[in-house]
Tab-separated table of C-alpha atoms and ligand atoms in Angstrom:
chain	number	residue	atom	x	y	z
A	1	MET	CA	-53.709	33.480	-63.962
A	2	LYS	CA	-50.367	33.666	-62.238
A	3	THR	CA	-47.156	32.159	-63.955
A	4	ILE	CA	-45.814	29.554	-61.513
A	5	ALA	CA	-42.100	27.514	-61.517
A	6	ALA	CA	-40.800	25.088	-58.801
A	7	ILE	CA	-37.856	22.947	-59.176
A	8	ALA	CA	-39.068	19.509	-60.823
A	9	THR	CA	-36.581	17.475	-59.815
A	10	PRO	CA	-35.648	16.295	-56.264
A	11	PRO	CA	-33.177	18.372	-53.674
A	12	ALA	CA	-30.337	16.889	-53.944
A	13	VAL	CA	-27.178	16.033	-55.954
A	14	GLY	CA	-27.470	14.537	-59.690
A	15	GLY	CA	-26.608	14.900	-62.993
A	16	ILE	CA	-29.424	17.207	-64.416
A	17	ALA	CA	-32.031	19.418	-62.419
A	18	VAL	CA	-34.905	20.477	-64.040
A	19	ILE	CA	-36.859	24.184	-63.524
A	20	ARG	CA	-40.154	23.868	-64.807
A	21	VAL	CA	-42.208	27.261	-65.615
A	22	SER	CA	-46.089	27.080	-66.495
A	23	GLY	CA	-48.433	30.183	-66.842
A	24	PRO	CA	-49.127	32.728	-69.912
A	25	CYS	CA	-45.646	34.244	-69.513
A	26	ALA	CA	-43.428	31.599	-69.021
A	27	LEU	CA	-41.772	31.807	-72.081
A	28	GLN	CA	-41.497	35.051	-71.858
A	29	ILE	CA	-39.978	34.997	-67.932
A	30	ALA	CA	-37.544	32.186	-69.339
A	31	ASP	CA	-36.190	34.465	-71.929
A	32	ARG	CA	-35.312	36.682	-69.349
A	33	VAL	CA	-33.390	33.834	-67.328
A	34	PHE	CA	-32.021	31.649	-70.554
A	35	THR	CA	-29.996	33.109	-73.794
A	36	SER	CA	-29.591	30.267	-76.860
A	37	VAL	CA	-26.724	29.715	-78.786
A	38	SER	CA	-28.702	30.603	-81.598
A	39	GLY	CA	-29.833	33.427	-80.497
A	40	VAL	CA	-33.782	32.783	-80.648
A	41	PRO	CA	-35.866	33.529	-77.542
A	42	LEU	CA	-38.075	30.894	-76.503
A	43	SER	CA	-40.924	33.102	-76.564
A	44	GLN	CA	-40.099	32.779	-80.591
A	45	ARG	CA	-39.386	28.969	-80.394
A	46	ARG	CA	-42.835	26.104	-81.774
A	47	GLY	CA	-43.582	23.752	-79.088
A	48	TYR	CA	-41.756	20.584	-78.377
A	49	THR	CA	-38.642	22.513	-79.155
A	50	ALA	CA	-35.347	21.859	-77.519
A	51	SER	CA	-32.452	25.121	-77.071
A	52	TYR	CA	-29.160	25.096	-75.706
A	53	GLY	CA	-27.446	28.032	-74.234
A	54	SER	CA	-26.734	29.925	-71.052
A	55	PHE	CA	-29.025	30.796	-67.508
A	56	HIS	CA	-28.353	33.922	-66.006
A	57	SER	CA	-29.092	36.196	-63.364
A	58	ALA	CA	-29.286	39.782	-62.882
A	59	ASP	CA	-25.295	39.019	-61.114
A	60	GLY	CA	-24.109	37.235	-64.280
A	61	ILE	CA	-24.143	33.616	-65.906
A	62	LEU	CA	-24.768	30.729	-63.490
A	63	ASP	CA	-24.553	27.711	-65.467
A	64	ASP	CA	-25.441	26.514	-69.136
A	65	GLY	CA	-28.504	23.738	-70.053
A	66	VAL	CA	-31.246	23.054	-72.144
A	67	ALA	CA	-34.578	24.646	-72.437
A	68	LEU	CA	-37.779	22.710	-73.681
A	69	VAL	CA	-40.600	24.766	-75.129
A	70	PHE	CA	-44.026	23.682	-74.719
A	71	ARG	CA	-46.920	25.700	-76.101
A	72	SER	CA	-50.709	25.803	-75.072
A	73	PRO	CA	-52.684	23.207	-75.363
A	74	LYS	CA	-49.923	20.690	-75.604
A	75	SER	CA	-48.319	20.496	-72.367
A	76	TYR	CA	-48.701	18.521	-69.105
A	77	THR	CA	-50.711	21.634	-67.875
A	78	GLY	CA	-51.908	22.684	-70.450
A	79	GLU	CA	-50.323	26.288	-70.419
A	80	ASP	CA	-47.214	27.686	-71.962
A	81	VAL	CA	-44.628	25.434	-69.857
A	82	ALA	CA	-40.732	26.013	-70.311
A	83	GLU	CA	-38.451	23.220	-68.890
A	84	LEU	CA	-35.154	24.533	-68.158
A	85	SER	CA	-32.740	21.826	-67.517
A	86	CYS	CA	-29.107	22.592	-65.707
A	87	HIS	CA	-26.924	20.598	-63.976
A	88	GLY	CA	-28.200	19.168	-60.702
A	89	GLY	CA	-26.560	20.467	-57.950
A	90	VAL	CA	-28.627	21.520	-55.582
A	91	TYR	CA	-27.437	25.591	-55.347
A	92	VAL	CA	-27.345	25.882	-59.064
A	93	ALA	CA	-30.834	24.619	-59.460
A	94	ARG	CA	-31.901	26.975	-56.373
A	95	ALA	CA	-30.104	29.664	-58.382
A	96	VAL	CA	-31.537	29.375	-61.588
A	97	LEU	CA	-35.650	29.059	-59.903
A	98	ARG	CA	-34.455	32.305	-57.740
A	99	ALA	CA	-33.457	33.734	-61.190
A	100	VAL	CA	-36.824	32.998	-62.810
A	101	LEU	CA	-38.577	33.784	-59.599
A	102	ASP	CA	-37.193	37.614	-59.820
A	103	ALA	CA	-37.922	37.538	-63.227
A	104	GLY	CA	-41.648	37.242	-62.462
A	105	ALA	CA	-42.518	33.840	-61.618
A	106	SER	CA	-44.283	32.613	-58.096
A	107	LEU	CA	-43.318	29.735	-56.497
A	108	ALA	CA	-45.813	26.712	-57.066
A	109	ASP	CA	-47.416	25.472	-54.243
A	110	PRO	CA	-47.530	21.281	-54.008
A	111	GLY	CA	-48.921	20.063	-56.834
A	112	GLU	CA	-49.850	22.740	-58.501
A	113	PHE	CA	-48.490	21.980	-61.481
A	114	THR	CA	-51.108	18.862	-61.818
A	115	LYS	CA	-54.043	20.853	-60.551
A	116	ARG	CA	-53.627	23.306	-63.495
A	117	ALA	CA	-53.510	19.984	-65.760
A	118	PHE	CA	-57.224	19.204	-64.352
A	119	LEU	CA	-58.189	22.981	-63.963
A	120	ASN	CA	-57.419	22.786	-67.524
A	121	GLY	CA	-59.426	19.516	-68.799
A	122	LYS	CA	-56.443	17.797	-69.147
A	123	LEU	CA	-56.607	14.931	-66.292
A	124	SER	CA	-59.690	14.355	-64.716
A	125	LEU	CA	-59.595	14.156	-60.677
A	126	SER	CA	-59.135	10.495	-60.721
A	127	GLN	CA	-56.227	10.424	-63.245
A	128	ALA	CA	-54.435	13.450	-61.073
A	129	GLU	CA	-54.648	11.207	-57.981
A	130	ALA	CA	-52.982	8.183	-60.125
A	131	VAL	CA	-50.179	10.719	-60.897
A	132	ALA	CA	-49.300	10.785	-56.897
A	133	ASP	CA	-49.995	7.068	-56.989
A	134	LEU	CA	-47.133	6.901	-59.763
A	135	ILE	CA	-44.950	8.746	-58.151
A	136	GLY	CA	-44.941	6.960	-54.903
A	137	ALA	CA	-45.317	3.034	-56.633
A	138	GLY	CA	-43.438	0.335	-54.684
A	139	ASN	CA	-43.523	-2.173	-57.157
A	140	ALA	CA	-45.060	-3.031	-60.642
A	141	GLN	CA	-48.257	-4.160	-59.522
A	142	ALA	CA	-48.870	-0.881	-58.005
A	143	LEU	CA	-47.423	0.978	-60.898
A	144	GLY	CA	-49.586	-0.824	-63.578
A	145	ALA	CA	-52.501	0.134	-61.425
A	146	ALA	CA	-51.310	3.768	-61.204
A	147	ARG	CA	-50.393	3.843	-64.992
A	148	ALA	CA	-53.449	2.597	-65.998
A	149	GLN	CA	-55.604	5.007	-63.424
A	150	ALA	CA	-53.845	7.867	-64.985
A	151	GLY	CA	-55.125	6.672	-68.426
A	152	GLY	CA	-57.984	7.268	-67.443
A	153	ALA	CA	-59.076	3.218	-66.459
A	154	LEU	CA	-61.415	4.737	-63.804
A	155	SER	CA	-63.242	7.637	-65.476
A	156	ARG	CA	-64.600	6.052	-68.043
A	157	ARG	CA	-65.318	3.356	-66.212
A	158	ILE	CA	-67.222	5.996	-64.009
A	159	GLN	CA	-68.431	7.660	-66.878
A	160	GLN	CA	-69.835	4.877	-68.458
A	161	LEU	CA	-72.045	4.489	-65.014
A	162	ARG	CA	-73.060	8.169	-65.472
A	163	GLU	CA	-74.254	7.528	-68.890
A	164	SER	CA	-76.638	4.518	-67.611
A	165	LEU	CA	-77.549	6.271	-64.841
A	166	LEU	CA	-78.139	9.371	-66.546
A	167	ASN	CA	-80.326	7.811	-68.931
A	168	LEU	CA	-82.395	6.324	-67.006
A	169	ALA	CA	-82.617	9.508	-64.908
A	170	GLY	CA	-83.924	11.347	-67.643
A	171	HIS	CA	-86.076	8.217	-68.965
A	172	LEU	CA	-87.907	8.320	-65.438
A	173	SER	CA	-88.310	12.010	-65.083
A	174	ALA	CA	-89.822	12.519	-68.989
A	175	TRP	CA	-92.429	9.601	-67.959
A	176	VAL	CA	-93.698	11.294	-64.358
A	177	ASP	CA	-93.141	14.895	-65.451
A	178	TYR	CA	-95.042	14.495	-68.558
A	179	PRO	CA	-97.015	11.517	-67.689
A	180	GLU	CA	-99.623	12.436	-71.308
A	181	GLU	CA	-96.962	12.699	-73.548
A	182	ASP	CA	-96.478	9.242	-75.429
A	183	ILE	CA	-93.413	7.771	-74.052
A	184	PRO	CA	-92.773	4.081	-73.267
A	185	GLN	CA	-93.147	2.708	-69.714
A	186	LEU	CA	-90.149	1.560	-68.119
A	187	GLU	CA	-90.915	-1.871	-67.331
A	188	GLU	CA	-90.431	-2.043	-63.394
A	189	GLY	CA	-88.179	-4.974	-63.427
A	190	ALA	CA	-85.801	-3.745	-66.245
A	191	LEU	CA	-85.761	-0.723	-64.101
A	192	ALA	CA	-84.743	-2.481	-61.440
A	193	ASP	CA	-82.339	-4.681	-63.556
A	194	SER	CA	-80.268	-1.822	-64.349
A	195	LEU	CA	-79.943	-0.324	-61.081
A	196	ARG	CA	-78.796	-3.871	-60.153
A	197	GLN	CA	-75.976	-3.316	-62.500
A	198	GLY	CA	-74.940	-0.335	-61.057
A	199	LEU	CA	-74.485	-1.431	-57.602
A	200	GLU	CA	-72.536	-4.809	-58.884
A	201	VAL	CA	-69.982	-1.881	-60.689
A	202	LEU	CA	-69.865	-0.108	-57.782
A	203	ASP	CA	-69.352	-3.162	-55.402
A	204	GLY	CA	-66.818	-4.520	-57.317
A	205	LEU	CA	-65.134	-0.940	-57.612
A	206	LEU	CA	-65.314	-0.807	-53.939
A	207	ALA	CA	-63.687	-4.548	-53.510
A	208	SER	CA	-60.890	-3.141	-55.262
A	209	PHE	CA	-60.079	-0.646	-53.313
A	210	ASP	CA	-59.112	-2.971	-50.450
A	211	THR	CA	-56.667	-5.094	-52.932
A	212	GLY	CA	-55.179	-2.207	-54.808
A	213	ARG	CA	-53.999	-0.923	-50.653
A	214	PHE	CA	-52.735	-4.594	-50.293
A	215	LEU	CA	-50.123	-4.160	-53.286
A	216	ARG	CA	-49.778	-0.729	-52.817
A	217	GLU	CA	-49.278	-0.299	-48.506
A	218	GLY	CA	-48.612	-4.501	-48.048
A	219	ILE	CA	-50.625	-6.992	-46.514
A	220	ASP	CA	-50.938	-6.648	-42.261
A	221	THR	CA	-49.772	-10.852	-41.769
A	222	VAL	CA	-49.892	-12.639	-38.807
A	223	ILE	CA	-47.997	-15.671	-38.321
A	224	VAL	CA	-49.507	-18.196	-35.869
A	225	GLY	CA	-49.385	-21.717	-34.725
A	226	LYS	CA	-48.445	-23.832	-31.882
A	227	PRO	CA	-45.052	-24.620	-30.246
A	228	ASN	CA	-42.170	-26.410	-33.389
A	229	VAL	CA	-44.835	-26.695	-36.168
A	230	GLY	CA	-42.125	-24.172	-38.041
A	231	LYS	CA	-43.445	-20.278	-37.375
A	232	SER	CA	-39.528	-19.317	-37.055
A	233	THR	CA	-38.465	-21.776	-39.877
A	234	LEU	CA	-41.368	-20.419	-42.356
A	235	MET	CA	-39.863	-16.652	-40.675
A	236	ASN	CA	-36.294	-17.299	-41.879
A	237	LEU	CA	-37.695	-18.546	-45.691
A	238	LEU	CA	-39.515	-15.429	-45.882
A	239	ALA	CA	-37.278	-12.984	-44.939
A	240	GLY	CA	-34.842	-14.776	-47.151
A	241	CYS	CA	-36.882	-14.077	-50.075
A	242	THR	CA	-36.983	-10.320	-49.602
A	243	ARG	CA	-35.543	-9.101	-52.657
A	244	SER	CA	-36.654	-5.608	-52.847
A	245	ILE	CA	-36.495	-2.553	-50.485
A	246	VAL	CA	-39.858	-1.866	-48.704
A	247	THR	CA	-39.533	1.485	-47.671
A	248	GLU	CA	-42.402	2.293	-45.142
A	249	ILE	CA	-45.121	4.521	-46.047
A	250	ALA	CA	-45.671	7.708	-43.759
A	251	GLY	CA	-48.950	8.210	-42.132
A	252	THR	CA	-50.439	4.625	-41.779
A	253	THR	CA	-50.278	4.165	-38.287
A	254	ARG	CA	-50.121	0.176	-37.919
A	255	ASP	CA	-48.482	-1.848	-34.959
A	256	ILE	CA	-45.185	-2.556	-34.743
A	257	VAL	CA	-44.075	-4.191	-38.205
A	258	GLU	CA	-40.674	-6.277	-37.486
A	259	ASP	CA	-40.638	-7.629	-40.627
A	260	THR	CA	-41.785	-6.747	-44.446
A	261	VAL	CA	-40.947	-9.145	-46.894
A	262	SER	CA	-41.916	-8.960	-50.198
A	263	LEU	CA	-43.016	-12.269	-52.479
A	264	ASP	CA	-42.989	-11.467	-55.976
A	265	GLU	CA	-45.467	-8.151	-55.821
A	266	LEU	CA	-47.060	-9.211	-52.844
A	267	ILE	CA	-45.701	-7.177	-49.937
A	268	LEU	CA	-46.114	-9.027	-46.434
A	269	ARG	CA	-46.138	-6.642	-43.067
A	270	LEU	CA	-45.054	-9.296	-40.420
A	271	SER	CA	-45.776	-8.258	-37.037
A	272	ASP	CA	-45.021	-10.068	-33.760
A	273	THR	CA	-42.581	-11.976	-34.889
A	274	ALA	CA	-41.006	-11.380	-31.322
A	275	GLY	CA	-43.785	-13.226	-30.110
A	276	ILE	CA	-43.557	-16.271	-32.761
A	277	ARG	CA	-40.166	-16.884	-31.634
A	278	SER	CA	-40.336	-16.643	-27.495
A	279	THR	CA	-43.678	-17.443	-26.092
A	280	ALA	CA	-43.861	-20.973	-25.760
A	281	ASP	CA	-47.268	-21.519	-25.337
A	282	PRO	CA	-49.770	-21.463	-27.909
A	283	VAL	CA	-53.148	-20.900	-25.511
A	284	GLU	CA	-51.362	-18.127	-23.726
A	285	ARG	CA	-50.338	-16.500	-26.246
A	286	LEU	CA	-53.674	-16.771	-28.306
A	287	GLY	CA	-55.931	-16.543	-25.874
A	288	VAL	CA	-54.188	-12.872	-24.804
A	289	GLU	CA	-56.386	-10.031	-25.521
A	290	LEU	CA	-53.471	-8.463	-27.139
A	291	ALA	CA	-53.010	-11.731	-29.547
A	292	ARG	CA	-56.694	-11.558	-29.733
A	293	SER	CA	-56.800	-7.946	-31.537
A	294	ARG	CA	-53.485	-8.923	-33.176
A	295	LEU	CA	-56.087	-11.568	-35.408
A	296	ASP	CA	-58.851	-8.687	-35.054
A	297	THR	CA	-56.843	-6.657	-37.257
A	298	ALA	CA	-54.358	-9.056	-39.664
A	299	GLU	CA	-55.730	-8.798	-42.790
A	300	LEU	CA	-53.912	-12.028	-43.503
A	301	ILE	CA	-53.635	-15.091	-40.934
A	302	LEU	CA	-50.974	-17.891	-41.545
A	303	ALA	CA	-51.561	-21.215	-39.674
A	304	VAL	CA	-49.059	-23.085	-39.191
A	305	PHE	CA	-49.837	-26.278	-38.454
A	306	ASP	CA	-47.531	-29.802	-37.980
A	307	GLY	CA	-47.943	-32.116	-41.245
A	308	SER	CA	-45.588	-34.760	-39.555
A	309	ALA	CA	-48.453	-35.115	-36.766
A	310	PRO	CA	-52.266	-35.406	-36.601
A	311	LEU	CA	-54.233	-32.338	-35.475
A	312	GLU	CA	-54.502	-31.883	-31.336
A	313	GLN	CA	-56.373	-30.199	-28.739
A	314	GLU	CA	-54.088	-27.230	-28.945
A	315	ASP	CA	-54.812	-26.782	-33.039
A	316	PHE	CA	-58.391	-27.204	-32.758
A	317	GLN	CA	-58.309	-24.330	-29.883
A	318	LEU	CA	-56.338	-22.193	-33.186
A	319	LEU	CA	-58.700	-23.044	-35.447
A	320	GLU	CA	-61.795	-21.737	-33.220
A	321	LEU	CA	-60.191	-18.976	-32.667
A	322	LEU	CA	-59.788	-18.446	-35.963
A	323	GLU	CA	-63.484	-19.184	-37.387
A	324	GLY	CA	-64.684	-16.342	-39.844
A	325	ARG	CA	-61.349	-14.802	-40.494
A	326	PRO	CA	-59.090	-14.031	-43.444
A	327	VAL	CA	-56.953	-17.334	-42.465
A	328	ILE	CA	-54.393	-19.809	-44.822
A	329	GLY	CA	-53.773	-22.717	-43.283
A	330	LEU	CA	-50.282	-24.226	-43.812
A	331	VAL	CA	-49.579	-27.279	-43.442
A	332	ASN	CA	-45.228	-27.335	-42.922
A	333	LYS	CA	-42.834	-30.225	-42.907
A	334	GLY	CA	-44.055	-31.571	-46.394
A	335	ASP	CA	-41.339	-33.055	-46.700
A	336	LEU	CA	-41.993	-35.504	-44.043
A	337	GLU	CA	-44.379	-38.730	-43.836
A	338	LEU	CA	-47.863	-36.615	-43.737
A	339	ARG	CA	-49.474	-37.739	-40.731
A	340	LEU	CA	-52.094	-34.828	-40.271
A	341	SER	CA	-55.558	-35.514	-42.691
A	342	VAL	CA	-55.618	-32.469	-44.792
A	343	LYS	CA	-59.221	-33.222	-45.303
A	344	GLU	CA	-59.743	-32.627	-41.886
A	345	LEU	CA	-58.471	-28.823	-42.130
A	346	GLU	CA	-59.493	-27.815	-45.529
A	347	ASP	CA	-63.635	-28.643	-43.202
A	348	ARG	CA	-62.613	-25.996	-41.182
A	349	LEU	CA	-60.550	-23.484	-43.653
A	350	ASP	CA	-61.433	-22.891	-47.302
A	351	SER	CA	-57.458	-22.573	-48.417
A	352	VAL	CA	-55.132	-25.011	-47.110
A	353	THR	CA	-51.326	-25.028	-48.408
A	354	VAL	CA	-48.652	-28.290	-48.055
A	355	LEU	CA	-45.510	-26.700	-47.806
A	356	SER	CA	-41.715	-27.587	-45.999
A	357	ALA	CA	-40.500	-24.279	-44.672
A	358	LEU	CA	-37.213	-26.237	-43.869
A	359	GLU	CA	-36.792	-27.010	-47.884
A	360	GLY	CA	-38.424	-23.956	-49.045
A	361	GLU	CA	-40.516	-25.466	-50.900
A	362	GLY	CA	-44.328	-24.945	-51.836
A	363	LEU	CA	-43.240	-20.972	-51.732
A	364	ASP	CA	-45.375	-21.026	-55.185
A	365	THR	CA	-48.663	-22.342	-53.918
A	366	LEU	CA	-48.486	-20.127	-50.794
A	367	LYS	CA	-48.147	-17.120	-52.980
A	368	GLU	CA	-51.129	-18.276	-55.560
A	369	ALA	CA	-53.077	-18.708	-52.193
A	370	ILE	CA	-52.341	-15.172	-50.868
A	371	ARG	CA	-53.288	-13.884	-54.378
A	372	ARG	CA	-56.730	-16.077	-54.524
A	373	LYS	CA	-57.445	-15.383	-51.010
A	374	LEU	CA	-57.073	-11.582	-51.007
A	375	GLY	CA	-58.825	-11.201	-54.200
A	376	LEU	CA	-55.523	-9.883	-56.079
A	377	LEU	CA	-56.421	-12.758	-59.111
A	378	LYS	CA	-59.771	-10.484	-59.870
A	379	LEU	CA	-58.199	-7.129	-59.769
A	380	ASP	CA	-57.858	-5.363	-63.293
A	381	PRO	CA	-55.924	-2.767	-63.175
A	382	ALA	CA	-56.889	-1.646	-66.618
A	383	GLY	CA	-60.625	-2.290	-65.801
A	384	GLY	CA	-60.079	1.047	-63.285
A	385	ILE	CA	-59.936	0.548	-59.383
A	386	LEU	CA	-60.175	2.991	-56.690
A	387	SER	CA	-56.652	3.898	-55.395
A	388	THR	CA	-57.949	6.816	-52.532
A	389	GLU	CA	-59.690	7.561	-49.562
A	390	ARG	CA	-61.902	10.409	-51.021
A	391	GLN	CA	-62.802	7.929	-54.407
A	392	ARG	CA	-63.809	5.326	-52.119
A	393	GLU	CA	-66.306	7.570	-50.219
A	394	CYS	CA	-67.999	8.925	-53.300
A	395	ALA	CA	-68.529	4.988	-54.615
A	396	ARG	CA	-70.145	4.515	-50.959
A	397	SER	CA	-72.128	7.605	-51.184
A	398	ALA	CA	-73.307	6.432	-54.694
A	399	ARG	CA	-73.563	2.940	-53.857
A	400	GLY	CA	-75.930	4.015	-50.813
A	401	SER	CA	-78.297	6.031	-52.995
A	402	LEU	CA	-78.204	3.364	-55.686
A	403	TRP	CA	-79.437	1.261	-52.595
A	404	GLU	CA	-82.233	3.313	-51.886
A	405	ALA	CA	-83.492	3.514	-55.467
A	406	ILE	CA	-83.732	0.233	-55.790
A	407	SER	CA	-85.422	-0.119	-51.847
A	408	ALA	CA	-88.162	2.977	-52.927
A	409	LEU	CA	-88.475	0.752	-55.979
A	410	GLU	CA	-89.315	-2.322	-54.544
A	411	ALA	CA	-90.824	-0.485	-51.615
A	412	GLY	CA	-93.565	0.321	-54.339
A	413	MET	CA	-93.033	4.348	-53.403
A	414	THR	CA	-93.186	6.551	-56.434
A	415	LEU	CA	-91.019	6.967	-59.298
A	416	ASP	CA	-90.297	10.167	-58.142
A	417	ALA	CA	-88.721	8.996	-54.820
A	418	VAL	CA	-86.531	6.163	-57.213
A	419	THR	CA	-85.508	9.390	-59.335
A	420	VAL	CA	-84.391	11.775	-56.026
A	421	SER	CA	-81.872	8.411	-54.894
A	422	LEU	CA	-80.993	8.293	-58.836
A	423	GLU	CA	-79.983	11.560	-58.813
A	424	GLU	CA	-78.050	11.767	-55.919
A	425	ALA	CA	-76.102	9.005	-56.819
A	426	ILE	CA	-75.428	10.517	-60.387
A	427	SER	CA	-73.942	13.289	-58.430
A	428	ALA	CA	-72.064	11.190	-56.432
A	429	LEU	CA	-70.260	9.946	-59.402
A	430	ARG	CA	-69.898	13.317	-60.507
A	431	GLU	CA	-67.758	14.548	-57.291
A	432	LEU	CA	-65.613	11.211	-57.737
A	433	ASP	CA	-64.243	11.853	-61.268
A	434	GLY	CA	-64.277	15.893	-60.288
A	435	ASP	CA	-66.965	17.042	-62.029
A	436	ARG	CA	-68.706	18.673	-59.825
A	437	VAL	CA	-65.909	18.998	-56.399
A	438	THR	CA	-65.416	22.334	-53.988
A	439	GLU	CA	-62.721	23.733	-54.425
A	440	GLU	CA	-61.321	22.012	-50.326
A	441	VAL	CA	-61.530	18.802	-51.968
A	442	VAL	CA	-59.320	19.970	-54.916
A	443	ASN	CA	-57.131	21.279	-52.291
A	444	ARG	CA	-56.658	18.411	-50.649
A	445	VAL	CA	-56.846	16.069	-53.395
A	446	PHE	CA	-53.140	18.407	-54.508
A	447	SER	CA	-51.178	19.125	-51.190
A	448	ARG	CA	-50.378	14.917	-50.938
A	449	PHE	CA	-47.933	16.175	-54.068
A	450	CYS	CA	-44.403	17.619	-53.888
A	451	VAL	CA	-43.328	20.568	-55.061
A	452	GLY	CA	-42.884	20.819	-58.633
A	453	LYS	CA	-44.978	17.972	-59.937
B	1	GDP	P1	-41.912	-22.641	-34.285
B	1	GDP	O1	-41.640	-23.332	-32.570
B	1	GDP	O2	-43.126	-22.557	-34.992
B	1	GDP	O3	-41.013	-21.556	-34.495
B	1	GDP	O4	-41.195	-23.863	-35.003
B	1	GDP	P2	-39.394	-23.624	-35.270
B	1	GDP	O5	-39.222	-22.845	-36.320
B	1	GDP	O6	-38.626	-23.569	-34.181
B	1	GDP	O7	-39.128	-24.974	-35.888
B	1	GDP	C1	-39.063	-26.246	-35.021
B	1	GDP	C2	-38.584	-27.659	-35.420
B	1	GDP	O8	-38.913	-28.119	-36.236
B	1	GDP	C3	-36.653	-27.289	-35.544
B	1	GDP	O9	-36.378	-28.285	-35.121
B	1	GDP	C4	-37.131	-27.024	-37.560
B	1	GDP	O10	-35.848	-27.149	-37.988
B	1	GDP	C5	-38.298	-28.072	-38.015
B	1	GDP	N1	-38.852	-27.288	-39.012
B	1	GDP	C6	-39.621	-26.500	-39.131
B	1	GDP	N2	-40.096	-26.694	-40.660
B	1	GDP	C7	-39.797	-27.969	-41.228
B	1	GDP	C8	-39.609	-28.420	-42.107
B	1	GDP	O11	-40.517	-28.253	-43.138
B	1	GDP	N3	-39.629	-29.646	-42.307
B	1	GDP	C9	-39.062	-30.465	-41.175
B	1	GDP	N4	-38.490	-31.614	-41.408
B	1	GDP	N5	-38.291	-30.104	-40.647
B	1	GDP	C10	-39.027	-28.402	-40.170
């Protein structure tokens, strides 16, 4: 096994920079570039100790700083690790890294430290994936979810499910293979119940993927409504609420997002906002294919109505277009006398909120409505959620196999057939947590990481 090294801090000027070295020769290699003031070599120090001293290359002293020693298995990677902290100049850090490489280490690939942690059993694959999410977390909720995940919340949930399916499969095969033995027969109803419970767990996890994604990447949102209902005023109100700077997420192909606003943990990615301001005719605006396709892809539609006037034909046309979509009806101008029948609106939309965009009232109710609409209230990161496409694929495949097992049972097929599907489901769950993954999958997971992690 090679000893690897990389700069673990960002390639920028900062207070300190950390060069991480991991592998069987980490401490010996670090000794070649670091001399402690105490004179004790790092390779003779115990784990979890810090030494102050100087870094040097063949050409002389580079910098002074601190070296931390971690002893296998009690380190991030599970191997011997030295972390060398020098001054945070780009040149200094590179010079120390170069000295470490010259002393015998190889440059680490992106994510290779975390990959070693996974291969050494320090982390499951889903925990390792969560490390990438931790680094990328843009708000408190996403951070909370990533932390729970890194702590193994998803792994535990998957393991529980796998255990219960394994028990069932074991029972079934024993019973099929040794019919003459006195193994109590599983009652078909109880078997179907257990399978259905598994299906429920997987359905919950699959739903958590979308909700989790809303928190990480934001909610693709469209505001619609006829002219003068207050769409621009609402936009301005929302824009005024933007407190955190939200960065664009690389690799997400979406329509042009003109405004990204954040309401607490909710990040709304509002597109088509120019259309809101410029197009006078809502029927034309809503009738064109472009608007339709925006409605098709939107994850949330805020449909604005003027509360100070009864619903009219244009509103009804809009409501027709919105049928079956993720809509929250906003009765605006709540500061004026209410002339719109909220009941009439509630007959057509399952979520209706009264607010005043002008006065900025009703925002909290709107936030609650959004959370409820998108299932964010039900999201329990501590219980484990799916956070990558890879995890979702595995969960879907496990769900498909479980469903086949249930169908086979209901169709009165042999228990053999049920067992086969059950084992497929177990194998998909194994893959989800990295128990049985190909090298290609592992490499793909770690390619998302930065060098030095
Ligand atoms: P849009 O055409 O849907 O974008 O509507 P605007 O945002 O331009 O608003 C149209 C008119 O309604 C403007 O005069 C706004 O000041 C007014 N308006 C918008 N929201 C409210 C509100 O909550 N209360 C009151 N009283 N007037 C509002």
